[in-house]
Structures are given as structure tokens and as C-alpha cells.
PDB file of C-alpha atoms and ligand atoms in Angstrom:
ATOM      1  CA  UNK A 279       0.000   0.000   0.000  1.00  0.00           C
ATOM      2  CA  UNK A 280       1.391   3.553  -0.774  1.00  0.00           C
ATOM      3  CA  UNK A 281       1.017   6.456   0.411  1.00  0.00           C
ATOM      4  CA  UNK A 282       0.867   9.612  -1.602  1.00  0.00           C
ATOM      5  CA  UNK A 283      -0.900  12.936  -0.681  1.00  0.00           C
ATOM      6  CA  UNK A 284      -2.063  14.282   2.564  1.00  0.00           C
ATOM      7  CA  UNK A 285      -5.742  15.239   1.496  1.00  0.00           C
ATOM      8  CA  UNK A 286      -7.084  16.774   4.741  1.00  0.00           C
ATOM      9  CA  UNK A 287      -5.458  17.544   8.582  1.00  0.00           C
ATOM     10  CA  UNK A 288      -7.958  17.963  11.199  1.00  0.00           C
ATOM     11  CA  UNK A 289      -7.667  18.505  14.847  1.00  0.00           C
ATOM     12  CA  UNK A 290      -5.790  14.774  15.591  1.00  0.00           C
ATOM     13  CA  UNK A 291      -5.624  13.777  12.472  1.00  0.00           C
ATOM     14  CA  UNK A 292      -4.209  13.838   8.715  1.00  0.00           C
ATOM     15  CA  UNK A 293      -5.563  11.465   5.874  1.00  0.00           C
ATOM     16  CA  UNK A 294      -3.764  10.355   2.958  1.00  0.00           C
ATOM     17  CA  UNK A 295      -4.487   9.041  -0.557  1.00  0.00           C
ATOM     18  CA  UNK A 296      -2.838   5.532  -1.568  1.00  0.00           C
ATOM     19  CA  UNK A 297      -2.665   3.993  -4.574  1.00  0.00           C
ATOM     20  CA  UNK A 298      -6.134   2.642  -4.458  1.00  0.00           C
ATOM     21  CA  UNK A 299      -9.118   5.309  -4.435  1.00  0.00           C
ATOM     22  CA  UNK A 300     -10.765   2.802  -2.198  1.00  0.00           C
ATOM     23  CA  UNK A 301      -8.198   3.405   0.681  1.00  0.00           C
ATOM     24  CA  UNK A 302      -7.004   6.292   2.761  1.00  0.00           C
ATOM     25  CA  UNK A 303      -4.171   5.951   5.325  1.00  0.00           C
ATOM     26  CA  UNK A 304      -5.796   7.845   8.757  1.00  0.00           C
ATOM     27  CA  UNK A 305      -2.411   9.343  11.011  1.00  0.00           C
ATOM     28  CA  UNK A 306      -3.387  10.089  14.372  1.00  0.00           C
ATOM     29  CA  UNK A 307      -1.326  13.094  15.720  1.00  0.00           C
ATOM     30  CA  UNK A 308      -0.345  14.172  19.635  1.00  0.00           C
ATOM     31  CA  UNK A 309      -2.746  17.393  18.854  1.00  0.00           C
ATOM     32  CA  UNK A 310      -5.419  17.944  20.770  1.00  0.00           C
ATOM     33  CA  UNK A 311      -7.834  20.897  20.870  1.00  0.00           C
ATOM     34  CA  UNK A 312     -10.949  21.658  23.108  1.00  0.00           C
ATOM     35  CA  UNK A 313     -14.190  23.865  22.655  1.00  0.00           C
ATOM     36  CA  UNK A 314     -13.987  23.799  18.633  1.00  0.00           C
ATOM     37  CA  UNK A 315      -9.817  24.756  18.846  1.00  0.00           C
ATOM     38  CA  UNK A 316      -9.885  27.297  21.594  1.00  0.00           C
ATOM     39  CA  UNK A 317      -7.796  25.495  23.824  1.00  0.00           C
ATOM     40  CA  UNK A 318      -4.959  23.648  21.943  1.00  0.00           C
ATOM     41  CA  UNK A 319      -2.216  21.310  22.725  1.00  0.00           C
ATOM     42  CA  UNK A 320      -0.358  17.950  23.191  1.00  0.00           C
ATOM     43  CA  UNK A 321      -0.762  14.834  25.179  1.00  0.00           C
ATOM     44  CA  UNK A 322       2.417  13.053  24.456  1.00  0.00           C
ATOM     45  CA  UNK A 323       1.791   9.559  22.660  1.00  0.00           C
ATOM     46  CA  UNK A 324      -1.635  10.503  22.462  1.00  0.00           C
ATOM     47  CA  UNK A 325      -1.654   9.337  18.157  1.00  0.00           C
ATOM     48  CA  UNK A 326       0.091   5.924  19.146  1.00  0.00           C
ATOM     49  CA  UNK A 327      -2.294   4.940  22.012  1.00  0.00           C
ATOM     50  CA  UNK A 328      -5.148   6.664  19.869  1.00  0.00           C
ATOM     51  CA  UNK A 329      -4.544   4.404  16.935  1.00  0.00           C
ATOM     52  CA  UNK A 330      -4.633   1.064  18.882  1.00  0.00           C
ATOM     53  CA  UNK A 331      -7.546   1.925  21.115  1.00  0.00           C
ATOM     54  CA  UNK A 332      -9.502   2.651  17.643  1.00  0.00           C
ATOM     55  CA  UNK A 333      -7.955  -0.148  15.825  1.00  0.00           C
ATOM     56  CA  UNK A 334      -9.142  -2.898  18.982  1.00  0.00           C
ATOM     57  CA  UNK A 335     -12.457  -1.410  18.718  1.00  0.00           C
ATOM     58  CA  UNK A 336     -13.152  -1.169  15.572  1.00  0.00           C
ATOM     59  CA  UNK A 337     -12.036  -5.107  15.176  1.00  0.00           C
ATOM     60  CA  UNK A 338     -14.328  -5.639  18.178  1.00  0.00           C
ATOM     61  CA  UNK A 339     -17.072  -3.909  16.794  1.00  0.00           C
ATOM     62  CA  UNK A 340     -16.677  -5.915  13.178  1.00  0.00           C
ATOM     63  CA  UNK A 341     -16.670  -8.973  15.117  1.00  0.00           C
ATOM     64  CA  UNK A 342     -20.159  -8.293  16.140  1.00  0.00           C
ATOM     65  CA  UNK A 343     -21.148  -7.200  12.805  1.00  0.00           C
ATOM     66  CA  UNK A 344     -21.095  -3.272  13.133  1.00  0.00           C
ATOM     67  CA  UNK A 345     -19.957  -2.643   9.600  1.00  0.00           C
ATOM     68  CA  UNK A 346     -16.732   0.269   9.684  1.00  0.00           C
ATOM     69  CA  UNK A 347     -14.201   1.707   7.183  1.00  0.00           C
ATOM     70  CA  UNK A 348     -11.455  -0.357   9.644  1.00  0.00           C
ATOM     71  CA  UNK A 349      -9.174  -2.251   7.197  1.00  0.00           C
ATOM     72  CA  UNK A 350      -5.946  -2.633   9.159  1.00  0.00           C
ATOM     73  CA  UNK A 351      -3.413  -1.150  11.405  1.00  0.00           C
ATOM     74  CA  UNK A 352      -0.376  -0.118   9.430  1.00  0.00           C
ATOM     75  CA  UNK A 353       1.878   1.208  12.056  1.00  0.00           C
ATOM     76  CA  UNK A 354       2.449   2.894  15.484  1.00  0.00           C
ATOM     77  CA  UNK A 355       0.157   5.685  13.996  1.00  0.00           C
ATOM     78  CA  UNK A 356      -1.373   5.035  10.494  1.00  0.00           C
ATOM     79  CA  UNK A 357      -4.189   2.622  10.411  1.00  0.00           C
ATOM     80  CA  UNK A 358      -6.004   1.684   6.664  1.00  0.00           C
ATOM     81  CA  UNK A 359      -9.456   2.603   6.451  1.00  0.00           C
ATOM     82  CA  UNK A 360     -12.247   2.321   3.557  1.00  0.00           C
ATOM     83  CA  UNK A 361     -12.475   5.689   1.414  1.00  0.00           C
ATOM     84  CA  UNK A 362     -15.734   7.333   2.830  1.00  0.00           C
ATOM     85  CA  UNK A 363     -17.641  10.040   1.536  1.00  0.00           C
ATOM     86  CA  UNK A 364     -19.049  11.757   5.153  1.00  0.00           C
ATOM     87  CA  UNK A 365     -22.212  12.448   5.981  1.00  0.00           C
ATOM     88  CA  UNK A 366     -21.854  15.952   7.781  1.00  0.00           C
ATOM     89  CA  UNK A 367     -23.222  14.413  11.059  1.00  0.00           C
ATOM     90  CA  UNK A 368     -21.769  14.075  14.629  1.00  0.00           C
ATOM     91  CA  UNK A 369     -23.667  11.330  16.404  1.00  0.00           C
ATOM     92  CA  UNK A 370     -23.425  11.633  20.355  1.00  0.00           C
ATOM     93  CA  UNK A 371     -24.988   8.699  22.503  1.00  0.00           C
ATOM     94  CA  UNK A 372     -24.928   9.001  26.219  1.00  0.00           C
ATOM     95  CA  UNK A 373     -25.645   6.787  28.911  1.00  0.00           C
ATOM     96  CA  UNK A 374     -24.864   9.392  31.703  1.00  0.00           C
ATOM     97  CA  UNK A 375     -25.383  12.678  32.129  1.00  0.00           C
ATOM     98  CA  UNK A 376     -22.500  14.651  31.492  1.00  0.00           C
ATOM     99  CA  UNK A 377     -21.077  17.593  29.839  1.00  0.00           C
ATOM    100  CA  UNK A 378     -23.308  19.948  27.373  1.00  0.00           C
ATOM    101  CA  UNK A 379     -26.654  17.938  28.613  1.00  0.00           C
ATOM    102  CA  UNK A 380     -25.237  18.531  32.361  1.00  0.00           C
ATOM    103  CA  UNK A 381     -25.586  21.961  31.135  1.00  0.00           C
ATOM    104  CA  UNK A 382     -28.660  22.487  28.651  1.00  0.00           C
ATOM    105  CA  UNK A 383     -30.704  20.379  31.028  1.00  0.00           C
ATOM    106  CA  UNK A 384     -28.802  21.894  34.699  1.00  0.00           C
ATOM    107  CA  UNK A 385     -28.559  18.714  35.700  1.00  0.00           C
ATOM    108  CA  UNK A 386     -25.035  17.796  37.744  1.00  0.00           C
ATOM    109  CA  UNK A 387     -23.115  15.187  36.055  1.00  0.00           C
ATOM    110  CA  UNK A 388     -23.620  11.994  36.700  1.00  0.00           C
ATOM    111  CA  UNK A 389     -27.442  10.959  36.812  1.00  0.00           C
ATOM    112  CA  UNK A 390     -28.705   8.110  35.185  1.00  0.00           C
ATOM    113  CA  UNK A 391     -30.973   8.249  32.084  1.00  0.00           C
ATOM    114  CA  UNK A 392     -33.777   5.609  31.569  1.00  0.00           C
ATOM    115  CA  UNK A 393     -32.708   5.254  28.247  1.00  0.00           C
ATOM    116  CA  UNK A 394     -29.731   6.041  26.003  1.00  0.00           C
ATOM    117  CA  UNK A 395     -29.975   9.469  24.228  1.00  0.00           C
ATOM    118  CA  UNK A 396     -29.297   9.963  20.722  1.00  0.00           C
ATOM    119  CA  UNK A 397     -27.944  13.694  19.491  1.00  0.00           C
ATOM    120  CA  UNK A 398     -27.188  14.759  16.240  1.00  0.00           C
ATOM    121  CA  UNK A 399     -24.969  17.687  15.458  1.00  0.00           C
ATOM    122  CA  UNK A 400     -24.155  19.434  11.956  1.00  0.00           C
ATOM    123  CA  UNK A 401     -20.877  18.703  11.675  1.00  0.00           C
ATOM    124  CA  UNK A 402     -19.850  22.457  10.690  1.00  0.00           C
ATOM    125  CA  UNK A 403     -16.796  23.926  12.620  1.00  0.00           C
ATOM    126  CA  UNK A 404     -17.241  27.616  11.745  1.00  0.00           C
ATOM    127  CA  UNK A 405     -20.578  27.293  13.293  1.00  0.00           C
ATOM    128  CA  UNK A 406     -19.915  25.169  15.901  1.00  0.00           C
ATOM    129  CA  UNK A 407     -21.256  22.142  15.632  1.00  0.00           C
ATOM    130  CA  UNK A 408     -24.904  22.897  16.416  1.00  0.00           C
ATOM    131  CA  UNK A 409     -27.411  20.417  17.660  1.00  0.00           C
ATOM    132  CA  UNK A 410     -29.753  19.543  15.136  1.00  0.00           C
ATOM    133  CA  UNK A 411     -32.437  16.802  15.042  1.00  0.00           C
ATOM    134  CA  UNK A 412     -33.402  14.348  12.486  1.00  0.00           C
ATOM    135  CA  UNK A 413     -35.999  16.143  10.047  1.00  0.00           C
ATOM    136  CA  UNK A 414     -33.279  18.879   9.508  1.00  0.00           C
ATOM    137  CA  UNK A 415     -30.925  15.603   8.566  1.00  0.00           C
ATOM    138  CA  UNK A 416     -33.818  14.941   6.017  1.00  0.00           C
ATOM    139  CA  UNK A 417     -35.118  18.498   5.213  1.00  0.00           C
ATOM    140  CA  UNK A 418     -31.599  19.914   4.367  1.00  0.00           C
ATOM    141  CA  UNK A 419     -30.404  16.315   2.449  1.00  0.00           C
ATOM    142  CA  UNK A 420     -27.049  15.512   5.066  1.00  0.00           C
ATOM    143  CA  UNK A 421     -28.595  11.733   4.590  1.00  0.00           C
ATOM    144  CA  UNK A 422     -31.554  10.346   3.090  1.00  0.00           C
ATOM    145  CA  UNK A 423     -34.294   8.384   5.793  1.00  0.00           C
ATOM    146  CA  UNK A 424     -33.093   5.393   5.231  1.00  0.00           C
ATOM    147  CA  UNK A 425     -29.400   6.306   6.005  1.00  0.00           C
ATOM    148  CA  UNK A 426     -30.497   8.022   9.129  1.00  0.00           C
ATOM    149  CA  UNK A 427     -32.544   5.035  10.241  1.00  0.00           C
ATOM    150  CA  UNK A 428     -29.420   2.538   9.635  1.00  0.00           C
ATOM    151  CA  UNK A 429     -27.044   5.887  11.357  1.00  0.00           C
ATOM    152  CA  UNK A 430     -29.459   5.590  14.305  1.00  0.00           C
ATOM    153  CA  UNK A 431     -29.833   1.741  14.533  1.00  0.00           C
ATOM    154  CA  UNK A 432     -25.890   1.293  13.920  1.00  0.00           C
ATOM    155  CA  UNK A 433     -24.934   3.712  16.785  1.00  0.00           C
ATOM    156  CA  UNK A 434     -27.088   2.455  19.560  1.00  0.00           C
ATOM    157  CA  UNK A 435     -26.013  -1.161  18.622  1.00  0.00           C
ATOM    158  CA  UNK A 436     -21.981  -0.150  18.796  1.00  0.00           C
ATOM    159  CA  UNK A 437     -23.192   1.212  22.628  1.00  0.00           C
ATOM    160  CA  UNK A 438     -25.112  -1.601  23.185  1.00  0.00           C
ATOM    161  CA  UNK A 439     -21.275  -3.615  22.319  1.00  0.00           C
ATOM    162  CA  UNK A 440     -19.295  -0.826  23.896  1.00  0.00           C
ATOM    163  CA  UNK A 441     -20.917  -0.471  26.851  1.00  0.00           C
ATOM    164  CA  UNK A 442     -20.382  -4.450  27.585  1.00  0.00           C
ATOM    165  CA  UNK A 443     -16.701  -4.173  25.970  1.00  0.00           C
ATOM    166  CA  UNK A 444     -15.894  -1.277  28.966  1.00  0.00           C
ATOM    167  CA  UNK A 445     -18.167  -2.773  31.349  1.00  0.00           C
ATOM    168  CA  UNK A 446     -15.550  -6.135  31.415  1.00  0.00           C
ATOM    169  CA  UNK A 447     -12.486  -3.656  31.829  1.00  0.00           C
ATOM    170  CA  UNK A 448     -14.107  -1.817  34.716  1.00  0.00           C
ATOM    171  CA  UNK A 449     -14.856   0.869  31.910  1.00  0.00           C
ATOM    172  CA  UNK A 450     -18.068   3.071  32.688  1.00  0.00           C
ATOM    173  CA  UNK A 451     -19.367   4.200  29.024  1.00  0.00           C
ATOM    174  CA  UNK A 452     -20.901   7.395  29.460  1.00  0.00           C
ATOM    175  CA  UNK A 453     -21.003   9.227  26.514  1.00  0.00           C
ATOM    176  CA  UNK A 454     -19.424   9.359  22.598  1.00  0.00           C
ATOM    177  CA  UNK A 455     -19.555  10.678  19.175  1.00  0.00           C
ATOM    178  CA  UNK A 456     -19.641   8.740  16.053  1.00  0.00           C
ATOM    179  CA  UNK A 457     -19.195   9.652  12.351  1.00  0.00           C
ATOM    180  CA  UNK A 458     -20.566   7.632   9.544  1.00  0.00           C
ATOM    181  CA  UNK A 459     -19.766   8.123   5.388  1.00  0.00           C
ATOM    182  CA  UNK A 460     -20.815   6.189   2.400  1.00  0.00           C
ATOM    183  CA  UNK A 461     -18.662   4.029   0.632  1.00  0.00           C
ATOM    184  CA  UNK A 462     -19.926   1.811  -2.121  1.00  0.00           C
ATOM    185  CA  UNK A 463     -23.522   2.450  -1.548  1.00  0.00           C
ATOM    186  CA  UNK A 464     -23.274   1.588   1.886  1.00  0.00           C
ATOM    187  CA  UNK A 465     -23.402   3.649   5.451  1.00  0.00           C
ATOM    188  CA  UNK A 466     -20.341   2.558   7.426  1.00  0.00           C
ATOM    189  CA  UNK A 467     -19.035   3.730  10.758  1.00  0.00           C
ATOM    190  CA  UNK A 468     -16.250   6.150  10.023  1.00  0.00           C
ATOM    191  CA  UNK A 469     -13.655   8.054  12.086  1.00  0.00           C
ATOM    192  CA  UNK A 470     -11.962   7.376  15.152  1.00  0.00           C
ATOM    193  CA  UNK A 471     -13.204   5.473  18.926  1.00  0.00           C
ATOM    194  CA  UNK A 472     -10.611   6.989  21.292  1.00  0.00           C
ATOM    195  CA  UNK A 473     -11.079   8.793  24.647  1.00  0.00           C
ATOM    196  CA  UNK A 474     -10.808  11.997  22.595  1.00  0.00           C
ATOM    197  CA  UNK A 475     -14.272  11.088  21.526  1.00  0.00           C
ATOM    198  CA  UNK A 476     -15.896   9.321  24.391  1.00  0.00           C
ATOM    199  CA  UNK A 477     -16.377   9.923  27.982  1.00  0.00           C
ATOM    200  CA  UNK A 478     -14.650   6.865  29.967  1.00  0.00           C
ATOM    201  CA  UNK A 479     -14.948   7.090  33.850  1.00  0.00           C
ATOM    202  CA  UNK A 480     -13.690   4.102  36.291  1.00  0.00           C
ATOM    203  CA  UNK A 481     -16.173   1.891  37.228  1.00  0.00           C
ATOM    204  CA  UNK A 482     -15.140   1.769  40.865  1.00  0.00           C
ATOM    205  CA  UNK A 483     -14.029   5.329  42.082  1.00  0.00           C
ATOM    206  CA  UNK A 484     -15.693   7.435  38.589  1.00  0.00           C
ATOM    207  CA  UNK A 485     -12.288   8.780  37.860  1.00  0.00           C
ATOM    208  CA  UNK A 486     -12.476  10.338  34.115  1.00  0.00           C
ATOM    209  CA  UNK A 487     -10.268   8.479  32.250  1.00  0.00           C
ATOM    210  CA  UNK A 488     -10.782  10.703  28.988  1.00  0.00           C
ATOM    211  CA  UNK A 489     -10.348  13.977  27.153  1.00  0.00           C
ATOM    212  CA  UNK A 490     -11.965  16.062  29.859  1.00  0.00           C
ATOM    213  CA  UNK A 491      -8.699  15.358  31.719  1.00  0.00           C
ATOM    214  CA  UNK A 492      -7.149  18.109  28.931  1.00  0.00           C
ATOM    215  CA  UNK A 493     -10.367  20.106  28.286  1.00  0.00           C
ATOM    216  CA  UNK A 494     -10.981  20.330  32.265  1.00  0.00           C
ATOM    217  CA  UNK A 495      -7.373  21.023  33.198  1.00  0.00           C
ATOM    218  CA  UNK A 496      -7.628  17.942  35.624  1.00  0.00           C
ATOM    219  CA  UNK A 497      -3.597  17.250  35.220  1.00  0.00           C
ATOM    220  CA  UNK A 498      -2.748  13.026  34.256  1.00  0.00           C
ATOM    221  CA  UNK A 499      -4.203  13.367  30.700  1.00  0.00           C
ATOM    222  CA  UNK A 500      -1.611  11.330  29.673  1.00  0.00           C
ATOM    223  CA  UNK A 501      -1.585   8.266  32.138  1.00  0.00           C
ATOM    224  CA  UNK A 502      -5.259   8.632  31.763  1.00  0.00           C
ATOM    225  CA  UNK A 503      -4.570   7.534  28.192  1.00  0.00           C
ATOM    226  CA  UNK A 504      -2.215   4.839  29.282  1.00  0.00           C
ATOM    227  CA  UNK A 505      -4.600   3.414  31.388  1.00  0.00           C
ATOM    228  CA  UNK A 506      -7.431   3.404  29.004  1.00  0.00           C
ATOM    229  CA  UNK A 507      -4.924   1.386  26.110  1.00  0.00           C
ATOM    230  CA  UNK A 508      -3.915  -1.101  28.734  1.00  0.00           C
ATOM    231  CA  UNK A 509      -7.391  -1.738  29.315  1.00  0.00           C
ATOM    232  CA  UNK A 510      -8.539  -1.866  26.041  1.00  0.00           C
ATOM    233  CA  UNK A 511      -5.793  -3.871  24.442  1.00  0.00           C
ATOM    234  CA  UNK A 512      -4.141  -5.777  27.124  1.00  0.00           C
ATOM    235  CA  UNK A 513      -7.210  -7.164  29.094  1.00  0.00           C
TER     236      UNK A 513
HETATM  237  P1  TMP B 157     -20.594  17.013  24.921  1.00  0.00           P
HETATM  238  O1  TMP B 157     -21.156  16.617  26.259  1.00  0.00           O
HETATM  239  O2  TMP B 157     -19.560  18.089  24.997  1.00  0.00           O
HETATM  240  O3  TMP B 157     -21.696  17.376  23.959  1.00  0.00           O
HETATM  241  O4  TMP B 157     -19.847  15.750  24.318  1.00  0.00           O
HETATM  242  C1  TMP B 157     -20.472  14.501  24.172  1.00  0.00           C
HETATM  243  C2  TMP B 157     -19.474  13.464  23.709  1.00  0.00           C
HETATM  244  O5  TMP B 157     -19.043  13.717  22.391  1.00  0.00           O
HETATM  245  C3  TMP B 157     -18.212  13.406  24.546  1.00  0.00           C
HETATM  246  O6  TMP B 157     -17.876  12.043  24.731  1.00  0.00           O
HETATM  247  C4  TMP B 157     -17.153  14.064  23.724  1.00  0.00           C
HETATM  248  C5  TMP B 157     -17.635  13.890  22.317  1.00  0.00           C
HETATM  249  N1  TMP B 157     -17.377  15.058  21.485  1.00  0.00           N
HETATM  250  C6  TMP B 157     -16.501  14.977  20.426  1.00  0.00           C
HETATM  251  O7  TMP B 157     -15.915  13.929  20.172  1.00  0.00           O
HETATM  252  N2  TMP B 157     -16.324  16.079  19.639  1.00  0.00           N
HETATM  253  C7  TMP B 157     -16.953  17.239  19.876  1.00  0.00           C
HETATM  254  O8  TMP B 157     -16.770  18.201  19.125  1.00  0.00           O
HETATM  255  C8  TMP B 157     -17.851  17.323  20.993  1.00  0.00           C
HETATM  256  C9  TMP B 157     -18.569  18.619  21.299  1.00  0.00           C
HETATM  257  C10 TMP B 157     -18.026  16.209  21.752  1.00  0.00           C
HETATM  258  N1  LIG B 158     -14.590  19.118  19.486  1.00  0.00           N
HETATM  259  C1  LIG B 158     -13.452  18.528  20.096  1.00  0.00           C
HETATM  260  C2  LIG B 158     -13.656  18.351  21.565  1.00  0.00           C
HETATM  261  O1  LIG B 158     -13.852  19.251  22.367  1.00  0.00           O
HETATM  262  C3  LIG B 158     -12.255  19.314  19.784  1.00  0.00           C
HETATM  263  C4  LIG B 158     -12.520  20.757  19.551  1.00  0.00           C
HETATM  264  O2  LIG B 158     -13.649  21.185  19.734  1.00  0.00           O
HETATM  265  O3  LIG B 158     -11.575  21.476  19.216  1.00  0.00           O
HETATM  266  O4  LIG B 158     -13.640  17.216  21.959  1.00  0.00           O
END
């Protein structure tokens, strides 16, 4: 497989073509940024842990047949993923209250819900990511019904895996985002699954074990990290 041009850096990540329009090589950097890129800056070995946290989950999830663009891991920080065309949608699913529903419903974090909750968010950084809910999915054409009917049955099946996956490593599950994109005719989960994107408290003492460690200024982002990839990929 080779690599050729960097078509897009993000936040924590830059993509690259190959030689097969099919496949882009995903780099996961040390970046990391906070409140759409307000706060910016590095949590050492962040890409390396990043990229096998993803990689074991993504295998995980495939092994339960959650369809994703996860080929293979290629090294320390490049795995190979399925070319995807993205549907400009940030999927959130929570379990616990926590962060911006904490706030929008003034709830401390924390609380149980009865049920999971499903958020959608226009994936738009000069706007900031606003909530939006499923007939503006349909009404402005970001997915057709029947992709946002697989979008919503896919992600509460990868929580419904997730949740048991953490559950087994002492891993509360409290919240995460998702990203989907077409590829061939066919919705498959995209991106990353890393505690930049998820919330990941200890079962036992509800330590955060995630990116609000950086965002919160909580100090141990990075053994927070560690923690999390031992976990994940030597349990
Ligand atoms: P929130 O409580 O700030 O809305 O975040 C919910 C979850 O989504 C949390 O696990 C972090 C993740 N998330 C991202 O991955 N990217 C984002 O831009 C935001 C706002 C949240
Ligand atoms: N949205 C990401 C986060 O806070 C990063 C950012 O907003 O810059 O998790």
C-alpha cells in the first residue's frame, strides 16, 4: 500500500491518498484541541495509544457485525481505512449525564438516564457544531431516511457492544460521538473510537479516564490515556 498525498489535517488527524481510491491511510497526531480549537495542545503519545484503542475497537465492533471503514493497522500511527464520503453528522450517545446535557438540562453530572440518548450535530466547525435533530438531517439532504434510520440503529447497537466491551475492563461508558460516510452504496461507521471522543470514567471510584482530563485542566491526561490502552488492548 502507498502512500501519496495528505488530502485533509484535522484537529488529531491527517488522511492520505494511496494507490487505491478505495483506501485512505488515517495518522493520528499528539494534537489535541478543546471547545472547537480554543484550547490547543499535546498529550504526548496521544496518536500511538489513539490508533490502537480505535484499531481494537473497531475489530471488536466488526466482530459483532457493526460494519466500519477499519481495514488494518499499518503502524504505530497510520491505520487503513475504507475511502468514505461523510455524511456531515456528529452522532453523540450518552448513557450518563455529562457535559453539554449537564448543562442544557442543569442537571449535575452523573445521573442516570432511563434510556440512552441519541444527538445529532451538523458537523460544521465555523458554526460550531450545532445540535440539530433528524428532520433537519432529512429536510436539508445531510442523509436520506433510510441512512439516518441505519445511522441511528448502527450507533445504539456499537453502545449496546461498547458499553459491555468497557463494562468487562471496569470501563463506565458514558457518553461518545460517532461519524458515519458512504462508501460503495453503503453507510459505514467512520472516524476514530478513542477517549478523545468518548467519555470513559472508572467503574469503581468514577475517575475520568478521557479527554476532559485536557479540556478540564484535571492534570494526568496522559496516564489517563495509558490506562485506558492497557485496558482496552491488554485485558
Ligand atoms: P458534549 O457533552 O460536549 O456534547 O460531548 C459529548 C461526547 O461527544 C463526549 O464524549 C465528547 C464527544 N465530542 C466529540 O468527540 N467532539 C466534539 O466536538 C464534541 C462537542 C463532543
Ligand atoms: N470538538 C473537540 C472536543 O472538544 C475538539 C474541539 O472542539 O476542538 O472534543
Amino acid at each position: 500500500m502507498e502512500k501519496r498525498q495528505k488530502i485533509y489535517e484535522g484537529k488529531a488527524k491527517i488522511l492520505y491518498t494511496t494507490d487505491d481510491p478505495d483506501r485512505i491511510i488515517q495518522y493520528f497526531k499528539d494534537d489535541a484541541t478543546a471547545f472547537n480549537a480554543q484550547k490547543k495542545g499535546t498529550i504526548q503519545e496521544k496518536g500511538i495509544l489513539n490508533n490502537r484503542i480505535s484499531s481494537r475497537l473497531f475489530t471488536y465492533l466488526e466482530e459483532r457485525g457493526i460494519r466500519t471503514h477499519f481495514m488494518r493497522q499499518l503502524s504505530d500511527r497510520e491505520m487503513l481505512v475504507k475511502t468514505l464520503q461523510i455524511v456531515p453528522v456528529e452522532v453523540v450517545v450518552r448513557n450518563i449525564i455529562a457535559g453539554s446535557l449537564a448543562q442544557r438540562m442543569g442537571m449535575p453530572e452523573g445521573g442516570d438516564l432511563k434510556l440512552p440518548v441519541l444527538e445529532f450535530y451538523y458537523k460544521k466547525d465555523e458554526l460550531g457544531d450545532p445540535m440539530i435533530n433528524e428532520s433537519h438531517i432529512a429536510a436539508f439532504d445531510l442523509a436520506k431516511p433510510q441512512e439516518i434510520s441505519v445511522i441511528r440503529e448502527v450507533a445504539l447497537a456499537v453502545n449496546r457492544h461498547l458499553t459491555a466491551f468497557f463494562e468487562e475492563r471496569g470501563i463506565l461508558l458514558v457518553d461518545f460521538k460517532l461519524e458515519f460516510g458512504r462508501h460503495k452504496g453503503e453507510i459505514l461507521l467512520g472516524d476514530e473510537i478513542t477517549p478523545d471522543g468518548c467519555r470513559l470514567w472508572d467503574r469503581v471510584t468514577r475517575e475520568k479516564m478521557d479527554k476532559d482530563r485536557f479540556r478540564r485542566d484535571l492534570g494526568k491526561v496522559e496516564e489517563a490515556y495509558q490506562e485506558v490502552y492497557r485496558r482496552v488492548c491488554q485485558s
